[in-house]
């Protein structure tokens, strides 16, 4: 009989919220958060109702700012930008460094907010905070030569990012942009993370960083955050549909842009025998329920190796640990080691469940179908945002699972017989961020990997967004605009010599670093 679990004492949403009120009373109220613009915290905008994906209970949602207020915030950010760009680099480094010290001091609170707001297991929530802090410290220590001969942009950087990595992607980018001499605007994602971002912004604003944080409908705020002439650069992380609309706008305006979009990242298996290595890596590929831009939801497998592949894959996928990220057996127990908790919300879980059922109805073969009964949950808790791992063989072309990234714990397998079929299946989404080819022969890898349309291709190992000096971008529709990572992130948000063409994927050219 499974033990009865309890919520670990001191980790409730109410505990986290009370800590926020104590740490940053300027940014938090009893029942809502404020927007930050013009260097002050502003009350305004209707607060949207929200629930946590962890157990469906109420949490605080984002305050929905009106379009005219967002335009005022952009104009105020331009004023900040004009002053900040003249602040000496030594002072900018000191202020960003002080912000990192404050984030480090409140690391566990930031991580706990991520657990409740977007459902990250404790280990991954801490890693998200740590990657932001450690990554920006690398820039603080080494940014001087990256800025040699360069100047800040004419206007602030506008950041519109998805909900899945508030710290290691969004806050990281904002702090590096500020370090490079720019004022920074960020839109809090509607789906989650507003409290974590508010706390991080409050700590940065105390150190005098020119941060603006607003919340609201993307459609309503896009006029201000994308089209405003005051904006010097638009940085976007999210889906292809929204990204394509932004790409069209910024291209028409001739505006600097960094648009990271989704792609179907694939793992190819061809003339491969190291099955132990595959078994070991499969659980890691399910981190955070594959709700990340560098997840691998598609395996393209040589048909003659399919039996061996399943023998390696199935024991690994059956070992996946999921459940309530804060549920323990005894009060003093450490928080559980989970591969993932809930998806971002119940609607997403139902959408994927429906897509799986429809794909099976149209001919996909269910190779593995996990059960929530194997998860770790509190007695009687709401589990509507949870989805156990599912693996389908040959999803039909009519299914979204055939050609799009599911952004959830659903794997698909496609069998191929020739190298041409392998490459066609691995390039199904016209560009991806990462891919992997597992093959025993280094010459085969060297011959085939350049034909895989992904920015990073691993040899039998997963690739990731990367940190510090590792570059990042995408091919095809998975990326528009300047590439980032390492010195390229600094180049993307600064101006260099006349006629400079930054590495990236632009309408009129594609330039690799």
Short mmCIF file of C-alpha atoms in Angstrom, two decimals:
data_model
loop_
_atom_site.label_atom_id
_atom_site.label_comp_id
_atom_site.label_asym_id
_atom_site.label_seq_id
_atom_site.Cartn_x
_atom_site.Cartn_y
_atom_site.Cartn_z
CA UNK A 1 0.00 0.00 0.00
CA UNK A 2 1.37 3.42 -0.98
CA UNK A 3 2.11 5.78 1.93
CA UNK A 4 -0.19 8.73 2.56
CA UNK A 5 1.55 11.95 1.54
CA UNK A 6 1.32 15.45 3.02
CA UNK A 7 2.29 18.91 1.84
CA UNK A 8 5.73 19.63 3.24
CA UNK A 9 5.32 22.18 6.06
CA UNK A 10 6.42 25.70 5.14
CA UNK A 11 5.99 25.22 1.40
CA UNK A 12 2.34 26.24 0.93
CA UNK A 13 1.44 29.00 -1.53
CA UNK A 14 0.38 31.15 1.42
CA UNK A 15 3.83 30.68 2.96
CA UNK A 16 5.52 31.81 -0.26
CA UNK A 17 3.19 34.79 -0.63
CA UNK A 18 3.79 35.98 2.93
CA UNK A 19 7.53 35.83 2.28
CA UNK A 20 7.05 37.95 -0.85
CA UNK A 21 5.14 40.55 1.17
CA UNK A 22 7.98 40.63 3.69
CA UNK A 23 10.85 40.73 1.17
CA UNK A 24 9.39 43.19 -1.37
CA UNK A 25 6.42 45.07 0.14
CA UNK A 26 6.79 47.75 -2.53
CA UNK A 27 5.81 45.27 -5.27
CA UNK A 28 3.26 43.01 -3.56
CA UNK A 29 -0.13 43.69 -2.02
CA UNK A 30 -2.26 41.34 0.04
CA UNK A 31 -4.09 39.97 -3.00
CA UNK A 32 -2.21 41.12 -6.11
CA UNK A 33 1.09 42.27 -7.60
CA UNK A 34 1.91 45.64 -9.11
CA UNK A 35 3.38 46.64 -12.47
CA UNK A 36 6.79 48.32 -12.54
CA UNK A 37 7.39 51.29 -14.82
CA UNK A 38 8.84 54.78 -14.60
CA UNK A 39 11.06 53.44 -11.78
CA UNK A 40 8.07 52.95 -9.48
CA UNK A 41 5.51 50.27 -8.70
CA UNK A 42 2.13 51.10 -10.21
CA UNK A 43 -1.27 49.85 -9.12
CA UNK A 44 -3.58 49.42 -12.07
CA UNK A 45 -5.08 46.87 -14.37
CA UNK A 46 -7.61 44.18 -13.54
CA UNK A 47 -5.96 41.17 -11.89
CA UNK A 48 -6.82 38.00 -13.75
CA UNK A 49 -7.95 35.00 -11.70
CA UNK A 50 -5.42 32.18 -11.66
CA UNK A 51 -4.95 28.70 -10.27
CA UNK A 52 -1.79 26.70 -9.72
CA UNK A 53 -1.27 23.67 -11.96
CA UNK A 54 0.06 21.82 -8.91
CA UNK A 55 -3.34 21.17 -7.32
CA UNK A 56 -5.82 23.56 -8.96
CA UNK A 57 -6.02 25.89 -5.95
CA UNK A 58 -6.18 29.71 -6.36
CA UNK A 59 -3.00 31.78 -6.67
CA UNK A 60 -2.42 35.38 -7.71
CA UNK A 61 -2.64 36.11 -11.42
CA UNK A 62 -1.14 38.92 -13.53
CA UNK A 63 -2.60 42.46 -13.46
CA UNK A 64 -3.91 43.14 -16.95
CA UNK A 65 -2.54 46.52 -18.03
CA UNK A 66 -4.43 48.53 -20.64
CA UNK A 67 -2.79 49.46 -23.94
CA UNK A 68 -2.56 53.18 -23.15
CA UNK A 69 -0.81 52.49 -19.83
CA UNK A 70 1.62 50.15 -21.61
CA UNK A 71 2.44 52.93 -24.06
CA UNK A 72 3.20 55.24 -21.13
CA UNK A 73 5.46 52.54 -19.68
CA UNK A 74 7.36 52.30 -22.98
CA UNK A 75 7.89 56.06 -23.14
CA UNK A 76 9.13 56.06 -19.54
CA UNK A 77 11.51 53.21 -20.38
CA UNK A 78 12.97 55.28 -23.21
CA UNK A 79 13.70 58.06 -20.71
CA UNK A 80 15.43 55.53 -18.47
CA UNK A 81 17.34 54.18 -21.46
CA UNK A 82 18.68 57.60 -22.43
CA UNK A 83 20.09 58.06 -18.94
CA UNK A 84 21.28 54.46 -18.37
CA UNK A 85 23.27 54.21 -21.61
CA UNK A 86 25.65 56.86 -20.24
CA UNK A 87 26.22 55.08 -16.90
CA UNK A 88 29.84 53.82 -16.84
CA UNK A 89 30.33 50.11 -17.36
CA UNK A 90 31.96 49.70 -13.94
CA UNK A 91 28.82 51.02 -12.26
CA UNK A 92 26.55 48.87 -14.41
CA UNK A 93 28.59 45.80 -13.47
CA UNK A 94 28.38 46.71 -9.80
CA UNK A 95 24.61 47.14 -9.89
CA UNK A 96 23.98 43.95 -11.82
CA UNK A 97 26.34 42.13 -9.44
CA UNK A 98 24.41 43.46 -6.45
CA UNK A 99 21.19 42.24 -8.07
CA UNK A 100 22.70 38.77 -8.43
CA UNK A 101 23.64 38.80 -4.75
CA UNK A 102 20.04 39.64 -3.86
CA UNK A 103 18.69 36.89 -6.12
CA UNK A 104 21.08 34.45 -4.47
CA UNK A 105 19.86 35.49 -1.03
CA UNK A 106 16.26 34.74 -2.02
CA UNK A 107 17.02 31.72 -4.22
CA UNK A 108 14.73 29.28 -2.41
CA UNK A 109 11.78 31.67 -2.38
CA UNK A 110 12.14 32.28 -6.13
CA UNK A 111 12.27 28.51 -6.69
CA UNK A 112 9.21 27.89 -4.50
CA UNK A 113 7.25 30.46 -6.52
CA UNK A 114 8.22 28.60 -9.70
CA UNK A 115 6.90 25.36 -8.22
CA UNK A 116 3.49 26.85 -7.47
CA UNK A 117 3.16 29.08 -10.54
CA UNK A 118 4.39 26.80 -13.33
CA UNK A 119 4.64 23.38 -11.68
CA UNK A 120 8.39 22.83 -11.76
CA UNK A 121 9.75 20.10 -9.49
CA UNK A 122 12.00 21.46 -6.76
CA UNK A 123 15.26 20.35 -8.37
CA UNK A 124 14.41 21.96 -11.70
CA UNK A 125 13.03 25.12 -10.08
CA UNK A 126 16.29 25.62 -8.21
CA UNK A 127 18.24 24.93 -11.39
CA UNK A 128 16.26 27.62 -13.24
CA UNK A 129 17.20 30.19 -10.60
CA UNK A 130 20.82 29.05 -10.43
CA UNK A 131 21.30 29.13 -14.20
CA UNK A 132 20.12 32.72 -14.29
CA UNK A 133 22.45 33.80 -11.51
CA UNK A 134 25.51 31.85 -12.66
CA UNK A 135 24.99 32.75 -16.32
CA UNK A 136 24.76 36.49 -15.69
CA UNK A 137 27.80 36.37 -13.36
CA UNK A 138 29.77 35.01 -16.30
CA UNK A 139 28.83 38.13 -18.27
CA UNK A 140 29.56 40.47 -15.36
CA UNK A 141 33.06 39.01 -15.13
CA UNK A 142 33.81 38.99 -18.86
CA UNK A 143 31.62 41.56 -20.60
CA UNK A 144 34.25 44.28 -21.05
CA UNK A 145 35.93 42.88 -24.20
CA UNK A 146 32.49 41.95 -25.59
CA UNK A 147 31.51 45.64 -25.46
CA UNK A 148 34.70 46.99 -27.00
CA UNK A 149 33.78 49.30 -29.89
CA UNK A 150 30.06 48.84 -29.28
CA UNK A 151 27.27 51.07 -27.95
CA UNK A 152 23.80 50.50 -26.49
CA UNK A 153 20.82 50.39 -28.82
CA UNK A 154 18.84 53.57 -29.63
CA UNK A 155 15.99 52.41 -27.41
CA UNK A 156 15.08 49.81 -24.76
CA UNK A 157 14.83 46.07 -25.34
CA UNK A 158 11.29 44.66 -25.22
CA UNK A 159 11.10 41.07 -23.94
CA UNK A 160 8.09 38.84 -24.55
CA UNK A 161 8.75 35.31 -23.33
CA UNK A 162 6.90 32.10 -22.64
CA UNK A 163 6.20 30.92 -19.11
CA UNK A 164 8.49 27.88 -18.89
CA UNK A 165 11.84 29.48 -17.93
CA UNK A 166 11.16 32.82 -16.17
CA UNK A 167 14.59 32.99 -14.57
CA UNK A 168 17.17 31.23 -16.74
CA UNK A 169 15.81 32.65 -20.01
CA UNK A 170 13.87 35.86 -19.30
CA UNK A 171 15.59 37.32 -16.21
CA UNK A 172 18.97 36.18 -17.54
CA UNK A 173 18.39 38.04 -20.81
CA UNK A 174 17.07 41.16 -19.07
CA UNK A 175 20.10 41.48 -16.80
CA UNK A 176 22.59 40.98 -19.65
CA UNK A 177 20.70 43.55 -21.74
CA UNK A 178 20.92 46.03 -18.85
CA UNK A 179 24.60 45.22 -18.34
CA UNK A 180 25.17 46.09 -22.01
CA UNK A 181 23.72 49.57 -21.41
CA UNK A 182 20.04 49.18 -22.29
CA UNK A 183 16.85 49.82 -20.41
CA UNK A 184 14.73 46.68 -20.34
CA UNK A 185 11.00 46.01 -20.68
CA UNK A 186 9.46 42.62 -19.94
CA UNK A 187 5.92 41.37 -20.34
CA UNK A 188 4.99 38.80 -17.69
CA UNK A 189 3.61 35.64 -19.31
CA UNK A 190 -0.14 35.26 -18.91
CA UNK A 191 0.11 31.53 -18.14
CA UNK A 192 2.35 31.77 -15.07
CA UNK A 193 5.40 33.15 -13.35
CA UNK A 194 4.23 36.67 -12.50
CA UNK A 195 5.07 36.48 -8.78
CA UNK A 196 8.56 35.09 -9.43
CA UNK A 197 9.23 37.77 -12.04
CA UNK A 198 7.83 40.50 -9.78
CA UNK A 199 10.16 39.50 -6.96
CA UNK A 200 13.17 39.36 -9.30
CA UNK A 201 12.26 42.74 -10.79
CA UNK A 202 11.86 44.25 -7.33
CA UNK A 203 15.34 43.12 -6.33
CA UNK A 204 16.78 44.53 -9.57
CA UNK A 205 14.93 47.84 -9.28
CA UNK A 206 16.31 48.34 -5.76
CA UNK A 207 19.80 48.29 -7.25
CA UNK A 208 18.84 50.99 -9.75
CA UNK A 209 18.53 48.81 -12.84
CA UNK A 210 16.21 50.31 -15.51
CA UNK A 211 13.65 47.50 -15.42
CA UNK A 212 10.03 47.74 -16.59
CA UNK A 213 7.65 44.83 -15.88
CA UNK A 214 4.10 44.87 -17.24
CA UNK A 215 1.34 42.27 -17.59
CA UNK A 216 -1.56 41.96 -19.96
CA UNK A 217 -2.91 40.50 -23.18
CA UNK A 218 -0.24 39.99 -25.82
CA UNK A 219 -2.60 41.18 -28.52
CA UNK A 220 -3.54 44.31 -26.61
CA UNK A 221 0.02 45.21 -25.61
CA UNK A 222 1.78 44.33 -28.87
CA UNK A 223 1.23 47.78 -30.32
CA UNK A 224 3.26 49.24 -27.46
CA UNK A 225 5.78 46.43 -26.87
CA UNK A 226 6.52 45.54 -30.52
CA UNK A 227 5.53 48.40 -32.82
CA UNK A 228 6.46 51.45 -30.71
CA UNK A 229 9.20 53.53 -32.35
CA UNK A 230 10.80 53.87 -28.90
CA UNK A 231 11.68 50.13 -28.85
CA UNK A 232 15.25 49.38 -29.89
CA UNK A 233 14.94 45.58 -30.06
CA UNK A 234 12.23 42.94 -29.65
CA UNK A 235 13.22 39.67 -27.96
CA UNK A 236 10.58 36.94 -28.16
CA UNK A 237 10.46 33.32 -26.95
CA UNK A 238 7.34 31.34 -27.80
CA UNK A 239 5.25 29.61 -30.44
CA UNK A 240 5.50 29.86 -34.20
CA UNK A 241 2.13 31.54 -34.81
CA UNK A 242 2.76 34.48 -32.50
CA UNK A 243 6.41 34.60 -33.49
CA UNK A 244 5.52 34.77 -37.19
CA UNK A 245 3.23 37.75 -36.58
CA UNK A 246 5.96 39.54 -34.62
CA UNK A 247 8.54 38.65 -37.27
CA UNK A 248 6.41 40.25 -39.98
CA UNK A 249 5.99 43.39 -37.89
CA UNK A 250 9.64 43.87 -36.95
CA UNK A 251 10.78 43.12 -40.50
CA UNK A 252 8.42 45.76 -41.86
CA UNK A 253 9.71 48.24 -39.29
CA UNK A 254 13.37 47.34 -39.78
CA UNK A 255 13.66 46.75 -36.04
CA UNK A 256 16.38 44.67 -34.34
CA UNK A 257 14.89 41.36 -33.20
CA UNK A 258 15.58 38.00 -31.55
CA UNK A 259 12.71 35.55 -32.07
CA UNK A 260 13.12 32.05 -30.66
CA UNK A 261 10.26 29.84 -31.87
CA UNK A 262 9.34 26.21 -31.52
CA UNK A 263 10.45 23.38 -33.78
CA UNK A 264 10.10 19.60 -33.72
CA UNK A 265 13.43 18.49 -32.23
CA UNK A 266 14.24 14.93 -33.29
CA UNK A 267 16.46 12.07 -32.11
CA UNK A 268 17.58 9.85 -34.97
CA UNK A 269 18.75 6.25 -34.48
CA UNK A 270 20.76 4.72 -37.34
CA UNK A 271 23.23 1.81 -37.24
CA UNK A 272 23.36 2.14 -33.46
CA UNK A 273 24.19 -0.43 -30.76
CA UNK A 274 24.88 1.50 -27.52
CA UNK A 275 21.45 0.84 -26.03
CA UNK A 276 22.58 1.29 -22.43
CA UNK A 277 23.40 4.92 -23.20
CA UNK A 278 19.91 5.43 -24.65
CA UNK A 279 18.24 3.85 -21.61
CA UNK A 280 20.21 6.16 -19.32
CA UNK A 281 19.28 9.34 -21.18
CA UNK A 282 15.53 8.76 -21.72
CA UNK A 283 14.40 9.91 -18.22
CA UNK A 284 16.48 13.08 -18.58
CA UNK A 285 14.63 13.87 -21.80
CA UNK A 286 11.40 14.00 -19.77
CA UNK A 287 12.63 16.79 -17.48
CA UNK A 288 9.78 19.20 -16.77
CA UNK A 289 7.43 17.06 -18.84
CA UNK A 290 9.17 18.11 -22.07
CA UNK A 291 7.79 21.63 -21.64
CA UNK A 292 10.89 23.27 -23.05
CA UNK A 293 12.09 24.46 -26.40
CA UNK A 294 14.94 21.94 -26.50
CA UNK A 295 12.86 18.86 -25.62
CA UNK A 296 13.06 15.78 -27.87
CA UNK A 297 9.51 14.53 -28.56
CA UNK A 298 10.27 12.65 -31.82
CA UNK A 299 12.40 9.53 -32.33
CA UNK A 300 13.24 8.59 -35.92
CA UNK A 301 14.35 4.96 -35.81
CA UNK A 302 15.83 2.61 -38.37
CA UNK A 303 13.18 -0.07 -38.84
CA UNK A 304 15.62 -2.96 -38.41
CA UNK A 305 16.60 -1.57 -34.99
CA UNK A 306 13.05 -1.04 -33.70
CA UNK A 307 12.98 -4.12 -31.43
CA UNK A 308 16.30 -3.18 -29.83
CA UNK A 309 15.14 0.43 -29.49
CA UNK A 310 11.99 -0.61 -27.63
CA UNK A 311 13.97 -2.92 -25.34
CA UNK A 312 16.08 0.08 -24.33
CA UNK A 313 13.32 2.71 -24.34
CA UNK A 314 10.42 1.06 -22.52
CA UNK A 315 12.13 0.25 -19.18
CA UNK A 316 13.38 3.84 -19.06
CA UNK A 317 10.03 5.48 -19.79
CA UNK A 318 8.35 3.22 -17.23
CA UNK A 319 10.76 4.55 -14.60
CA UNK A 320 9.61 8.18 -15.01
CA UNK A 321 8.69 9.80 -11.68
CA UNK A 322 5.85 12.32 -11.61
CA UNK A 323 3.55 13.85 -9.04
CA UNK A 324 2.97 16.75 -6.66
CA UNK A 325 6.33 18.56 -6.39
CA UNK A 326 5.89 19.35 -2.68
CA UNK A 327 4.34 16.11 -1.40
CA UNK A 328 6.31 14.17 1.25
CA UNK A 329 5.65 11.23 3.55
CA UNK A 330 7.04 12.85 6.71
CA UNK A 331 7.44 16.56 7.60
CA UNK A 332 11.23 16.32 7.73
CA UNK A 333 11.60 14.48 4.43
CA UNK A 334 13.40 16.28 1.60
CA UNK A 335 11.25 17.33 -1.32
CA UNK A 336 10.79 14.51 -3.84
CA UNK A 337 13.08 13.85 -6.79
CA UNK A 338 10.68 13.99 -9.72
CA UNK A 339 11.17 14.09 -13.48
CA UNK A 340 8.11 16.31 -13.81
CA UNK A 341 4.96 17.49 -12.10
CA UNK A 342 1.93 19.03 -13.78
CA UNK A 343 1.72 20.61 -17.21
CA UNK A 344 1.20 24.37 -17.25
CA UNK A 345 -2.58 24.02 -16.83
CA UNK A 346 -5.48 21.57 -17.06
CA UNK A 347 -6.46 22.86 -20.50
CA UNK A 348 -3.06 21.88 -21.92
CA UNK A 349 -3.26 18.42 -20.34
CA UNK A 350 -6.71 17.87 -21.85
CA UNK A 351 -5.58 19.18 -25.25
CA UNK A 352 -2.73 16.68 -25.37
CA UNK A 353 -4.88 13.84 -24.05
CA UNK A 354 -7.43 14.56 -26.79
CA UNK A 355 -4.69 14.70 -29.45
CA UNK A 356 -3.35 11.32 -28.29
CA UNK A 357 -6.83 9.75 -28.40
CA UNK A 358 -7.49 11.18 -31.84
CA UNK A 359 -4.12 10.01 -33.18
CA UNK A 360 -4.78 6.47 -31.92
CA UNK A 361 -8.26 6.55 -33.43
CA UNK A 362 -6.67 7.44 -36.79
CA UNK A 363 -4.09 4.67 -36.69
CA UNK A 364 -1.21 5.56 -34.34
CA UNK A 365 -0.04 2.61 -32.26
CA UNK A 366 0.22 3.22 -28.48
CA UNK A 367 3.60 1.78 -27.51
CA UNK A 368 3.42 3.08 -23.94
CA UNK A 369 0.57 4.70 -22.03
CA UNK A 370 1.42 5.60 -18.45
CA UNK A 371 -1.04 6.07 -15.62
CA UNK A 372 -1.42 8.79 -12.99
CA UNK A 373 -2.07 5.97 -10.53
CA UNK A 374 1.71 5.51 -10.47
CA UNK A 375 2.32 9.15 -9.46
CA UNK A 376 2.87 10.73 -6.05
CA UNK A 377 -0.13 12.82 -5.04
CA UNK A 378 -1.83 14.17 -1.95
CA UNK A 379 -5.06 12.43 -0.93
CA UNK A 380 -7.94 13.73 -3.04
CA UNK A 381 -5.92 16.44 -4.77
CA UNK A 382 -6.89 17.88 -8.16
CA UNK A 383 -4.76 16.16 -10.83
CA UNK A 384 -6.41 17.69 -13.90
CA UNK A 385 -3.16 19.38 -15.05
CA UNK A 386 -1.16 16.13 -14.93
CA UNK A 387 -0.50 13.79 -17.85
CA UNK A 388 1.44 10.54 -17.61
CA UNK A 389 4.00 9.75 -20.33
CA UNK A 390 2.61 8.50 -23.64
CA UNK A 391 4.49 7.05 -26.62
CA UNK A 392 2.90 6.62 -30.05
CA UNK A 393 4.23 4.81 -33.10
CA UNK A 394 3.58 6.43 -36.48
CA UNK A 395 1.19 9.30 -35.66
CA UNK A 396 -0.98 10.00 -38.73
CA UNK A 397 -0.10 13.02 -40.90
CA UNK A 398 -3.44 14.57 -39.97
CA UNK A 399 -2.45 14.73 -36.29
CA UNK A 400 -0.68 17.75 -34.76
CA UNK A 401 1.58 15.18 -33.08
CA UNK A 402 2.97 14.31 -36.51
CA UNK A 403 4.41 17.73 -37.32
CA UNK A 404 4.35 20.00 -34.24
CA UNK A 405 6.04 20.10 -30.87
CA UNK A 406 3.54 18.79 -28.25
CA UNK A 407 5.10 20.66 -25.33
CA UNK A 408 4.21 17.82 -23.00
CA UNK A 409 5.23 14.23 -22.11
CA UNK A 410 4.19 12.70 -25.43
CA UNK A 411 6.80 10.91 -27.54
CA UNK A 412 6.27 9.83 -31.11
CA UNK A 413 8.26 7.26 -33.08
CA UNK A 414 8.65 7.18 -36.86
CA UNK A 415 10.30 4.20 -38.57
CA UNK A 416 12.51 4.64 -41.63
CA UNK A 417 14.43 2.37 -43.99
CA UNK A 418 16.84 4.68 -45.81
CA UNK A 419 19.10 7.58 -44.99
CA UNK A 420 16.97 9.82 -47.17
CA UNK A 421 13.88 8.91 -45.16
CA UNK A 422 15.82 9.47 -41.94
CA UNK A 423 16.78 13.01 -42.94
CA UNK A 424 13.30 13.84 -44.26
CA UNK A 425 11.70 12.71 -40.98
CA UNK A 426 14.24 14.57 -38.86
CA UNK A 427 13.58 17.75 -40.85
CA UNK A 428 9.79 17.46 -40.69
CA UNK A 429 9.20 20.88 -39.10
CA UNK A 430 11.36 22.95 -41.47
CA UNK A 431 13.92 23.90 -38.87
CA UNK A 432 14.60 23.04 -35.26
CA UNK A 433 16.68 24.29 -32.38
CA UNK A 434 18.38 20.99 -31.50
CA UNK A 435 18.63 17.44 -32.82
CA UNK A 436 20.63 14.29 -32.09
CA UNK A 437 21.85 11.49 -34.31
CA UNK A 438 22.74 8.26 -32.50
CA UNK A 439 25.01 6.18 -34.70
CA UNK A 440 28.08 4.06 -34.00
CA UNK A 441 30.02 5.31 -37.02
CA UNK A 442 31.64 8.75 -36.65
CA UNK A 443 31.89 9.04 -40.44
CA UNK A 444 28.15 8.46 -40.81
CA UNK A 445 27.51 11.16 -38.23
CA UNK A 446 29.90 13.56 -39.99
CA UNK A 447 28.18 12.93 -43.32
CA UNK A 448 24.55 13.14 -42.18
CA UNK A 449 24.56 15.70 -39.36
CA UNK A 450 25.17 18.76 -41.62
CA UNK A 451 21.97 17.82 -43.48
CA UNK A 452 19.86 17.99 -40.31
CA UNK A 453 18.24 21.42 -40.10
CA UNK A 454 18.91 22.11 -36.44
CA UNK A 455 21.19 24.73 -34.92
CA UNK A 456 22.84 22.15 -32.66
CA UNK A 457 23.20 18.46 -33.48
CA UNK A 458 24.44 16.03 -30.86
CA UNK A 459 26.20 12.74 -31.53
CA UNK A 460 24.28 10.28 -29.38
CA UNK A 461 23.71 12.88 -26.67
CA UNK A 462 21.15 15.62 -26.12
CA UNK A 463 21.89 19.24 -26.87
CA UNK A 464 20.51 22.16 -24.88
CA UNK A 465 20.13 25.90 -25.07
CA UNK A 466 23.46 26.19 -23.28
CA UNK A 467 24.97 28.72 -20.93
CA UNK A 468 27.81 31.22 -20.84
CA UNK A 469 29.87 31.10 -24.05
CA UNK A 470 27.70 28.52 -25.83
CA UNK A 471 25.89 30.01 -28.82
CA UNK A 472 22.21 29.43 -29.59
CA UNK A 473 19.88 29.91 -32.52
CA UNK A 474 17.76 27.98 -34.98
CA UNK A 475 17.17 27.10 -38.61
CA UNK A 476 14.13 27.63 -40.79
CA UNK A 477 10.99 28.70 -38.96
CA UNK A 478 12.40 27.88 -35.53
CA UNK A 479 14.30 31.18 -35.28
CA UNK A 480 14.12 34.69 -36.73
CA UNK A 481 16.66 37.43 -36.18
CA UNK A 482 19.94 37.57 -34.30
CA UNK A 483 21.48 34.49 -32.71
CA UNK A 484 22.38 34.67 -29.02
CA UNK A 485 24.58 33.02 -26.40
CA UNK A 486 28.06 34.04 -25.38
CA UNK A 487 29.25 37.26 -26.99
CA UNK A 488 26.45 37.02 -29.56
CA UNK A 489 23.87 37.94 -26.90
CA UNK A 490 25.80 41.15 -26.23
CA UNK A 491 26.17 41.85 -29.97
CA UNK A 492 22.45 41.33 -30.50
CA UNK A 493 21.56 44.14 -28.08
CA UNK A 494 24.28 46.63 -28.97
CA UNK A 495 25.34 48.50 -32.11
CA UNK A 496 28.70 47.95 -33.75
CA UNK A 497 30.51 49.43 -36.73
CA UNK A 498 28.48 50.74 -39.71
CA UNK A 499 27.29 47.97 -42.01
CA UNK A 500 27.73 45.21 -39.42
CA UNK A 501 25.63 42.12 -40.12
CA UNK A 502 25.03 40.16 -36.89
CA UNK A 503 24.95 36.37 -37.18
CA UNK A 504 21.35 35.22 -37.39
CA UNK A 505 18.41 34.17 -39.54
CA UNK A 506 17.03 37.30 -41.22
CA UNK A 507 14.62 37.84 -44.13
CA UNK A 508 17.46 38.88 -46.45
CA UNK A 509 20.32 36.72 -45.18
CA UNK A 510 21.31 33.75 -42.99
CA UNK A 511 24.72 34.07 -41.36
CA UNK A 512 26.21 31.42 -39.08
CA UNK A 513 28.68 32.49 -36.36
#
